[in-house]
mmCIF file of C-alpha atoms and ligand atoms in Angstrom:
data_model
loop_
_atom_site.group_PDB
_atom_site.id
_atom_site.type_symbol
_atom_site.label_atom_id
_atom_site.label_comp_id
_atom_site.label_asym_id
_atom_site.label_seq_id
_atom_site.Cartn_x
_atom_site.Cartn_y
_atom_site.Cartn_z
ATOM 1 C CA MET D 1 24.333 -5.621 3.695
ATOM 2 C CA ILE D 2 22.337 -4.114 6.598
ATOM 3 C CA VAL D 3 22.604 -0.278 6.818
ATOM 4 C CA ASP D 4 21.383 1.308 10.031
ATOM 5 C CA ASP D 5 23.239 4.622 9.882
ATOM 6 C CA LEU D 6 21.186 7.403 8.199
ATOM 7 C CA ASP D 7 23.857 9.137 6.313
ATOM 8 C CA LYS D 8 25.144 5.832 5.037
ATOM 9 C CA ALA D 9 21.623 4.837 4.103
ATOM 10 C CA HIS D 10 21.186 7.979 1.935
ATOM 11 C CA GLU D 11 24.593 7.300 0.310
ATOM 12 C CA ALA D 12 23.765 3.660 -0.333
ATOM 13 C CA LEU D 13 20.336 4.497 -1.835
ATOM 14 C CA ALA D 14 21.679 7.319 -3.989
ATOM 15 C CA ARG D 15 24.434 5.072 -5.437
ATOM 16 C CA ILE D 16 22.183 2.190 -6.308
ATOM 17 C CA LEU D 17 19.702 4.615 -7.846
ATOM 18 C CA ALA D 18 22.453 6.106 -9.829
ATOM 19 C CA HIS D 19 23.194 2.662 -11.270
ATOM 20 C CA SER D 20 19.647 1.787 -12.125
ATOM 21 C CA ASN D 21 17.825 2.496 -15.438
ATOM 22 C CA ASP D 22 14.389 1.360 -14.125
ATOM 23 C CA ALA D 23 13.507 1.232 -10.473
ATOM 24 C CA VAL D 24 10.230 -0.002 -9.056
ATOM 25 C CA ALA D 25 8.906 0.727 -5.621
ATOM 26 C CA PHE D 26 6.740 -1.790 -3.668
ATOM 27 C CA THR D 27 5.097 -0.119 -0.740
ATOM 28 C CA GLY D 28 3.273 -1.249 2.433
ATOM 29 C CA ALA D 29 1.457 0.369 5.366
ATOM 30 C CA GLY D 30 4.856 1.670 6.787
ATOM 31 C CA ILE D 31 5.027 4.334 4.256
ATOM 32 C CA SER D 32 1.780 5.896 5.568
ATOM 33 C CA THR D 33 2.284 5.634 9.254
ATOM 34 C CA GLU D 34 3.809 9.138 9.572
ATOM 35 C CA CYS D 35 0.683 10.382 7.788
ATOM 36 C CA GLY D 36 -1.329 9.118 10.832
ATOM 37 C CA ILE D 37 -2.716 5.912 9.304
ATOM 38 C CA PRO D 38 -1.783 2.922 11.482
ATOM 39 C CA ASP D 39 -0.104 -0.008 10.055
ATOM 40 C CA PHE D 40 -1.739 -3.367 10.449
ATOM 41 C CA ARG D 41 0.506 -5.230 12.871
ATOM 42 C CA SER D 42 1.625 -2.821 15.447
ATOM 43 C CA PRO D 43 0.281 -3.709 18.787
ATOM 44 C CA ASP D 44 -1.803 -0.507 19.398
ATOM 45 C CA SER D 45 -3.128 -0.481 15.813
ATOM 46 C CA ALA D 46 -6.699 0.769 15.473
ATOM 47 C CA TRP D 47 -7.190 -2.166 13.012
ATOM 48 C CA LYS D 48 -7.053 -4.468 16.040
ATOM 49 C CA ARG D 49 -10.348 -2.787 17.297
ATOM 50 C CA HIS D 50 -11.844 -2.797 13.961
ATOM 51 C CA PRO D 51 -10.580 -5.800 12.169
ATOM 52 C CA PRO D 52 -11.571 -6.348 8.532
ATOM 53 C CA VAL D 53 -14.527 -8.829 7.981
ATOM 54 C CA PRO D 54 -13.563 -11.788 5.836
ATOM 55 C CA PHE D 55 -15.033 -11.695 2.309
ATOM 56 C CA GLU D 56 -16.970 -15.011 2.754
ATOM 57 C CA GLN D 57 -18.800 -13.524 5.823
ATOM 58 C CA PHE D 58 -19.599 -10.219 3.935
ATOM 59 C CA LEU D 59 -21.314 -12.348 1.225
ATOM 60 C CA GLN D 60 -23.115 -14.548 3.527
ATOM 61 C CA SER D 61 -24.940 -12.317 5.966
ATOM 62 C CA ALA D 62 -26.633 -8.819 5.968
ATOM 63 C CA ASP D 63 -25.318 -8.494 9.627
ATOM 64 C CA ALA D 64 -21.766 -9.028 8.449
ATOM 65 C CA ARG D 65 -22.203 -6.448 5.698
ATOM 66 C CA VAL D 66 -23.597 -3.931 8.224
ATOM 67 C CA GLU D 67 -20.675 -4.636 10.598
ATOM 68 C CA THR D 68 -18.103 -4.173 7.735
ATOM 69 C CA TRP D 69 -19.551 -0.898 6.840
ATOM 70 C CA ARG D 70 -19.515 0.132 10.600
ATOM 71 C CA ARG D 71 -15.779 -0.739 10.885
ATOM 72 C CA LYS D 72 -15.048 0.884 7.473
ATOM 73 C CA PHE D 73 -16.415 4.262 8.605
ATOM 74 C CA ALA D 74 -14.659 3.841 12.121
ATOM 75 C CA MET D 75 -11.405 3.304 10.252
ATOM 76 C CA ASP D 76 -12.052 6.269 7.844
ATOM 77 C CA ASP D 77 -12.222 8.566 10.739
ATOM 78 C CA HIS D 78 -8.504 7.598 11.432
ATOM 79 C CA TYR D 79 -7.636 8.226 7.843
ATOM 80 C CA ALA D 80 -9.540 11.519 7.585
ATOM 81 C CA GLY D 81 -7.421 14.352 6.226
ATOM 82 C CA ALA D 82 -4.314 12.199 5.783
ATOM 83 C CA LYS D 83 -1.864 13.739 3.361
ATOM 84 C CA PRO D 84 1.128 12.162 1.544
ATOM 85 C CA GLY D 85 4.267 11.943 3.738
ATOM 86 C CA ARG D 86 8.007 12.434 3.015
ATOM 87 C CA GLY D 87 8.165 8.835 1.543
ATOM 88 C CA HIS D 88 5.220 9.392 -0.830
ATOM 89 C CA ARG D 89 6.634 12.687 -1.961
ATOM 90 C CA ALA D 90 10.180 11.248 -2.464
ATOM 91 C CA LEU D 91 8.702 8.471 -4.718
ATOM 92 C CA ALA D 92 6.685 11.070 -6.666
ATOM 93 C CA ARG D 93 9.905 12.932 -7.349
ATOM 94 C CA LEU D 94 11.699 9.834 -8.437
ATOM 95 C CA VAL D 95 8.926 9.058 -10.852
ATOM 96 C CA ALA D 96 8.728 12.615 -12.297
ATOM 97 C CA ASP D 97 12.528 12.488 -12.829
ATOM 98 C CA GLY D 98 12.237 9.315 -14.720
ATOM 99 C CA ALA D 99 14.193 7.223 -12.208
ATOM 100 C CA MET D 100 11.267 5.090 -11.177
ATOM 101 C CA SER D 101 8.646 3.744 -13.581
ATOM 102 C CA ALA D 102 6.116 2.317 -11.162
ATOM 103 C CA ILE D 103 4.797 1.951 -7.713
ATOM 104 C CA ILE D 104 3.280 -1.231 -6.670
ATOM 105 C CA THR D 105 1.344 -0.740 -3.498
ATOM 106 C CA GLN D 106 -0.516 -2.844 -0.797
ATOM 107 C CA ASN D 107 -1.955 0.289 0.555
ATOM 108 C CA ILE D 108 -5.541 1.226 0.026
ATOM 109 C CA ASP D 109 -5.174 4.923 1.244
ATOM 110 C CA GLY D 110 -4.889 6.519 -2.165
ATOM 111 C CA LEU D 111 -1.810 8.523 -0.943
ATOM 112 C CA HIS D 112 0.484 7.726 -3.844
ATOM 113 C CA GLU D 113 -2.093 9.228 -6.331
ATOM 114 C CA ALA D 114 -2.551 12.075 -3.824
ATOM 115 C CA SER D 115 1.206 12.798 -4.102
ATOM 116 C CA GLY D 116 0.790 13.586 -7.798
ATOM 117 C CA ILE D 117 1.762 10.289 -9.470
ATOM 118 C CA GLU D 118 -0.415 9.531 -12.526
ATOM 119 C CA PRO D 119 -2.732 6.440 -11.803
ATOM 120 C CA GLU D 120 -1.037 4.582 -14.769
ATOM 121 C CA ARG D 121 2.027 4.263 -12.787
ATOM 122 C CA ILE D 122 0.441 3.072 -9.602
ATOM 123 C CA VAL D 123 -0.630 -0.576 -9.136
ATOM 124 C CA GLU D 124 -3.072 -0.967 -6.235
ATOM 125 C CA LEU D 125 -2.816 -4.692 -5.382
ATOM 126 C CA HIS D 126 -5.320 -4.485 -2.527
ATOM 127 C CA GLY D 127 -7.636 -1.897 -4.139
ATOM 128 C CA ASN D 128 -8.581 1.481 -3.016
ATOM 129 C CA GLY D 129 -10.457 2.376 0.189
ATOM 130 C CA THR D 130 -11.355 5.877 -0.822
ATOM 131 C CA TYR D 131 -14.439 4.807 -2.841
ATOM 132 C CA ALA D 132 -16.830 1.719 -3.174
ATOM 133 C CA ALA D 133 -17.989 -0.504 -5.967
ATOM 134 C CA CYS D 134 -20.722 -2.875 -6.693
ATOM 135 C CA LEU D 135 -19.544 -6.467 -6.493
ATOM 136 C CA ASP D 136 -21.724 -7.501 -9.477
ATOM 137 C CA CYS D 137 -21.658 -4.609 -12.107
ATOM 138 C CA SER D 138 -18.439 -2.785 -10.743
ATOM 139 C CA ALA D 139 -20.238 0.527 -10.882
ATOM 140 C CA ARG D 140 -18.413 3.059 -8.712
ATOM 141 C CA HIS D 141 -20.312 4.472 -5.497
ATOM 142 C CA GLU D 142 -19.176 7.354 -3.385
ATOM 143 C CA LEU D 143 -18.527 6.928 0.281
ATOM 144 C CA SER D 144 -20.006 10.169 1.285
ATOM 145 C CA ASP D 145 -23.419 9.104 -0.135
ATOM 146 C CA ILE D 146 -23.273 5.694 1.493
ATOM 147 C CA ARG D 147 -22.231 7.191 4.759
ATOM 148 C CA LYS D 148 -25.121 9.606 4.866
ATOM 149 C CA SER D 149 -27.700 6.993 4.252
ATOM 150 C CA PHE D 150 -25.937 4.507 6.634
ATOM 151 C CA GLU D 151 -25.948 7.069 9.463
ATOM 152 C CA SER D 152 -29.740 7.607 9.126
ATOM 153 C CA ALA D 153 -30.525 3.868 8.710
ATOM 154 C CA PRO D 154 -27.683 1.340 9.249
ATOM 155 C CA LEU D 155 -28.531 -0.971 6.443
ATOM 156 C CA ALA D 156 -25.863 -2.471 3.979
ATOM 157 C CA PRO D 157 -25.938 -0.460 0.749
ATOM 158 C CA GLU D 158 -26.992 -2.221 -2.476
ATOM 159 C CA CYS D 159 -26.535 -1.156 -6.053
ATOM 160 C CA GLU D 160 -29.354 -0.219 -8.553
ATOM 161 C CA CYS D 161 -28.567 -3.641 -10.053
ATOM 162 C CA GLY D 162 -29.245 -5.528 -6.832
ATOM 163 C CA GLY D 163 -25.484 -6.310 -6.188
ATOM 164 C CA PHE D 164 -23.722 -5.715 -2.855
ATOM 165 C CA ILE D 165 -21.762 -2.553 -2.612
ATOM 166 C CA LYS D 166 -18.445 -2.851 -0.885
ATOM 167 C CA SER D 167 -15.350 -0.580 -0.341
ATOM 168 C CA ALA D 168 -13.246 -1.008 -3.416
ATOM 169 C CA THR D 169 -10.593 -2.872 -1.480
ATOM 170 C CA ILE D 170 -9.519 -6.596 -1.663
ATOM 171 C CA SER D 171 -10.885 -8.244 1.482
ATOM 172 C CA PHE D 172 -9.281 -11.298 3.130
ATOM 173 C CA GLY D 173 -10.547 -14.256 1.202
ATOM 174 C CA GLN D 174 -11.311 -12.254 -1.917
ATOM 175 C CA SER D 175 -9.484 -13.060 -5.084
ATOM 176 C CA MET D 176 -6.716 -10.878 -6.265
ATOM 177 C CA PRO D 177 -7.455 -8.464 -9.123
ATOM 178 C CA GLN D 178 -6.225 -9.987 -12.229
ATOM 179 C CA SER D 179 -5.131 -6.744 -14.208
ATOM 180 C CA ALA D 180 -3.413 -5.370 -11.133
ATOM 181 C CA MET D 181 -1.513 -8.557 -10.557
ATOM 182 C CA ARG D 182 -0.441 -8.717 -14.163
ATOM 183 C CA ARG D 183 0.683 -5.109 -14.243
ATOM 184 C CA ALA D 184 2.648 -5.705 -10.920
ATOM 185 C CA ARG D 185 4.262 -8.767 -12.524
ATOM 186 C CA ASP D 186 5.214 -6.838 -15.642
ATOM 187 C CA ALA D 187 6.766 -4.024 -13.651
ATOM 188 C CA THR D 188 8.642 -6.468 -11.274
ATOM 189 C CA LEU D 189 10.172 -8.482 -14.209
ATOM 190 C CA ARG D 190 11.098 -5.319 -16.137
ATOM 191 C CA CYS D 191 12.994 -3.391 -13.575
ATOM 192 C CA ASP D 192 16.677 -3.587 -12.527
ATOM 193 C CA LEU D 193 15.966 -2.168 -9.001
ATOM 194 C CA PHE D 194 13.183 -3.141 -6.677
ATOM 195 C CA ILE D 195 12.693 -1.328 -3.436
ATOM 196 C CA ALA D 196 10.351 -2.649 -0.869
ATOM 197 C CA ILE D 197 9.266 -0.010 1.658
ATOM 198 C CA GLY D 198 7.374 -0.511 4.695
ATOM 199 C CA SER D 199 5.970 -3.763 4.164
ATOM 200 C CA SER D 200 6.224 -6.618 6.604
ATOM 201 C CA LEU D 201 6.552 -8.850 3.543
ATOM 202 C CA VAL D 202 4.475 -11.705 4.947
ATOM 203 C CA VAL D 203 1.185 -11.217 3.071
ATOM 204 C CA TYR D 204 1.043 -13.419 -0.126
ATOM 205 C CA PRO D 205 0.815 -13.211 -3.075
ATOM 206 C CA ALA D 206 1.934 -9.566 -2.773
ATOM 207 C CA ALA D 207 5.171 -10.370 -0.939
ATOM 208 C CA GLY D 208 6.089 -12.724 -3.770
ATOM 209 C CA PHE D 209 7.056 -9.680 -6.012
ATOM 210 C CA PRO D 210 10.338 -8.729 -4.267
ATOM 211 C CA ALA D 211 11.563 -12.248 -4.433
ATOM 212 C CA ALA D 212 10.547 -12.487 -8.085
ATOM 213 C CA ALA D 213 12.376 -9.313 -8.925
ATOM 214 C CA LYS D 214 15.490 -10.616 -7.200
ATOM 215 C CA GLU D 215 15.305 -13.988 -8.950
ATOM 216 C CA ASN D 216 14.989 -12.154 -12.334
ATOM 217 C CA GLY D 217 18.257 -10.277 -11.725
ATOM 218 C CA ALA D 218 17.258 -6.955 -10.298
ATOM 219 C CA ALA D 219 18.831 -5.521 -7.201
ATOM 220 C CA LEU D 220 16.541 -5.708 -4.122
ATOM 221 C CA VAL D 221 16.509 -2.919 -1.512
ATOM 222 C CA ILE D 222 14.391 -3.253 1.558
ATOM 223 C CA ILE D 223 13.532 -0.167 3.800
ATOM 224 C CA ASN D 224 11.978 -1.039 7.217
ATOM 225 C CA ARG D 225 12.495 -0.215 10.718
ATOM 226 C CA GLU D 226 12.238 -3.905 11.497
ATOM 227 C CA GLN D 227 13.552 -7.184 10.207
ATOM 228 C CA THR D 228 11.597 -8.920 7.420
ATOM 229 C CA PRO D 229 11.668 -12.470 6.126
ATOM 230 C CA LEU D 230 13.279 -11.244 2.906
ATOM 231 C CA ASP D 231 16.264 -9.365 4.520
ATOM 232 C CA GLN D 232 18.487 -12.388 3.748
ATOM 233 C CA ILE D 233 17.978 -12.202 0.063
ATOM 234 C CA ALA D 234 18.232 -8.302 -0.169
ATOM 235 C CA ASP D 235 21.312 -6.557 -1.676
ATOM 236 C CA ILE D 236 20.787 -3.772 0.832
ATOM 237 C CA VAL D 237 18.554 -3.474 3.991
ATOM 238 C CA LEU D 238 18.125 -0.018 5.087
ATOM 239 C CA ARG D 239 16.937 -0.239 8.659
ATOM 240 C CA GLY D 240 15.346 2.886 10.011
ATOM 241 C CA ASP D 241 12.499 5.288 9.504
ATOM 242 C CA ILE D 242 11.191 5.489 5.880
ATOM 243 C CA GLY D 243 10.445 9.269 6.064
ATOM 244 C CA ASP D 244 13.978 9.924 7.359
ATOM 245 C CA ILE D 245 15.562 7.671 4.789
ATOM 246 C CA LEU D 246 13.657 8.945 1.797
ATOM 247 C CA ALA D 247 13.428 12.682 2.781
ATOM 248 C CA PRO D 248 16.510 13.751 0.761
ATOM 249 C CA PHE D 249 15.103 12.230 -2.394
ATOM 250 C CA GLU D 250 12.117 14.636 -2.207
ATOM 251 C CA ARG D 251 14.583 17.221 -3.554
ATOM 252 C CA ALA D 252 16.720 15.296 -6.045
ATOM 253 C CA ASN D 253 17.035 11.764 -7.285
ATOM 254 C CA ARG D 254 20.754 11.797 -7.447
ATOM 255 C CA LEU D 255 22.590 12.817 -4.246
ATOM 256 C CA ASN D 256 26.355 13.561 -4.768
HETATM 257 P P1 NAD V 1 2.107 -4.199 7.802
HETATM 258 O O1 NAD V 1 1.230 -3.416 8.736
HETATM 259 O O2 NAD V 1 2.028 -5.661 7.821
HETATM 260 O O3 NAD V 1 3.607 -3.785 7.958
HETATM 261 C C1 NAD V 1 4.094 -2.560 8.023
HETATM 262 C C2 NAD V 1 5.581 -2.603 7.977
HETATM 263 O O4 NAD V 1 6.093 -1.309 7.876
HETATM 264 C C3 NAD V 1 6.151 -3.199 9.243
HETATM 265 O O5 NAD V 1 7.111 -4.108 8.865
HETATM 266 C C4 NAD V 1 6.792 -2.068 10.077
HETATM 267 O O6 NAD V 1 7.909 -2.405 10.773
HETATM 268 C C5 NAD V 1 7.080 -0.983 8.973
HETATM 269 N N1 NAD V 1 6.932 0.321 9.372
HETATM 270 C C6 NAD V 1 5.929 0.979 9.836
HETATM 271 N N2 NAD V 1 6.119 2.347 10.017
HETATM 272 C C7 NAD V 1 7.340 2.519 9.632
HETATM 273 C C8 NAD V 1 8.213 3.590 9.468
HETATM 274 N N3 NAD V 1 7.828 4.875 9.651
HETATM 275 N N4 NAD V 1 9.454 3.478 9.046
HETATM 276 C C9 NAD V 1 9.958 2.173 8.633
HETATM 277 N N5 NAD V 1 9.208 1.090 8.769
HETATM 278 C C10 NAD V 1 7.939 1.262 9.145
HETATM 279 O O7 NAD V 1 1.800 -3.670 6.318
HETATM 280 P P2 NAD V 1 1.740 -4.415 4.922
HETATM 281 O O8 NAD V 1 2.847 -5.416 4.885
HETATM 282 O O9 NAD V 1 1.591 -3.392 4.047
HETATM 283 O O10 NAD V 1 0.353 -5.335 5.074
HETATM 284 C C11 NAD V 1 -0.768 -4.863 5.613
HETATM 285 C C12 NAD V 1 -2.086 -5.105 4.851
HETATM 286 O O11 NAD V 1 -3.054 -4.299 5.373
HETATM 287 C C13 NAD V 1 -1.898 -4.561 3.411
HETATM 288 O O12 NAD V 1 -2.191 -5.675 2.639
HETATM 289 C C14 NAD V 1 -2.861 -3.478 3.256
HETATM 290 O O13 NAD V 1 -3.792 -3.697 2.352
HETATM 291 C C15 NAD V 1 -3.570 -3.313 4.544
HETATM 292 N N6 NAD V 1 -3.369 -1.931 5.223
HETATM 293 C C16 NAD V 1 -3.146 -0.880 4.395
HETATM 294 C C17 NAD V 1 -2.988 0.389 4.939
HETATM 295 C C18 NAD V 1 -2.931 1.636 4.245
HETATM 296 O O14 NAD V 1 -3.535 1.698 3.159
HETATM 297 N N7 NAD V 1 -2.118 2.614 4.630
HETATM 298 C C19 NAD V 1 -2.836 0.465 6.453
HETATM 299 C C20 NAD V 1 -2.880 -0.702 7.186
HETATM 300 C C21 NAD V 1 -3.157 -1.981 6.577
HETATM 301 ZN ZN1 ZN V 2 -24.321 -3.040 -9.583
#
């Protein structure tokens, strides 16, 4: 069922949430566009001007590492000051009310945590771009320190242990984090309602989760302003703006 009328979308979502005992949300870049963070695939996306450097190149050359950091800081200027939007706040409310047990996200912007959801309920499949980590010893490094030294001398930062420091995100070509994948799989197979929000659902393995939930018997809801390749297996497709569709759920998880 495709619903493109806003009132009907609110009713349909309220009804399916009322019948669920354990909902899980799966979020992509679309939930953060109203916060001023561009998604990946829109034609005018700033990501097109500062595309991510593949992991292999980062490992192979110091020049690629410097370029990775230059693009990272350029993108950070777009993210600066971003605050959770209506979608993030609605999900925080659903979690607080016990209607939703976990948020699996492809986003690296940290906005689910900023909306007040405890970290244990958030699975960051692609890591977190608000800090950095050593690729060898995993020590955490703060971006503000790295940026200060990068701006005085543009050299790729290295850890005390000698390892390369990289933003704590999963780059193209880097293997998926095993514990996040396991937690995402557990939440997916435990839930009875899986809501995919603002993801183009084309990046694997992340996009495999909605299909796995559906195959396991959960209801599948997709919220997106555009078609996705999984629309055909969804129980309900809510076609429209994420903030508009989720806004009423900021106030209550059961609409009557
Ligand atoms: P994507 O850019 O491929 O897709 C975003 C989807 O959201 C699109 O289908 C678009 O139609 C939809 N959308 C955008 N704004 C919307 C709105 N207001 N209402 C309804 N729908 C809307 O994003 P993705 O599938 O998450 O994959 C991109 C990858 O790039 C991710 O793996 C992520 O790691 C990374 N990324 C992260 C961020 C972030 O952290 N905010 C931003 C860009 C890219
Ligand atoms: Zn180290």
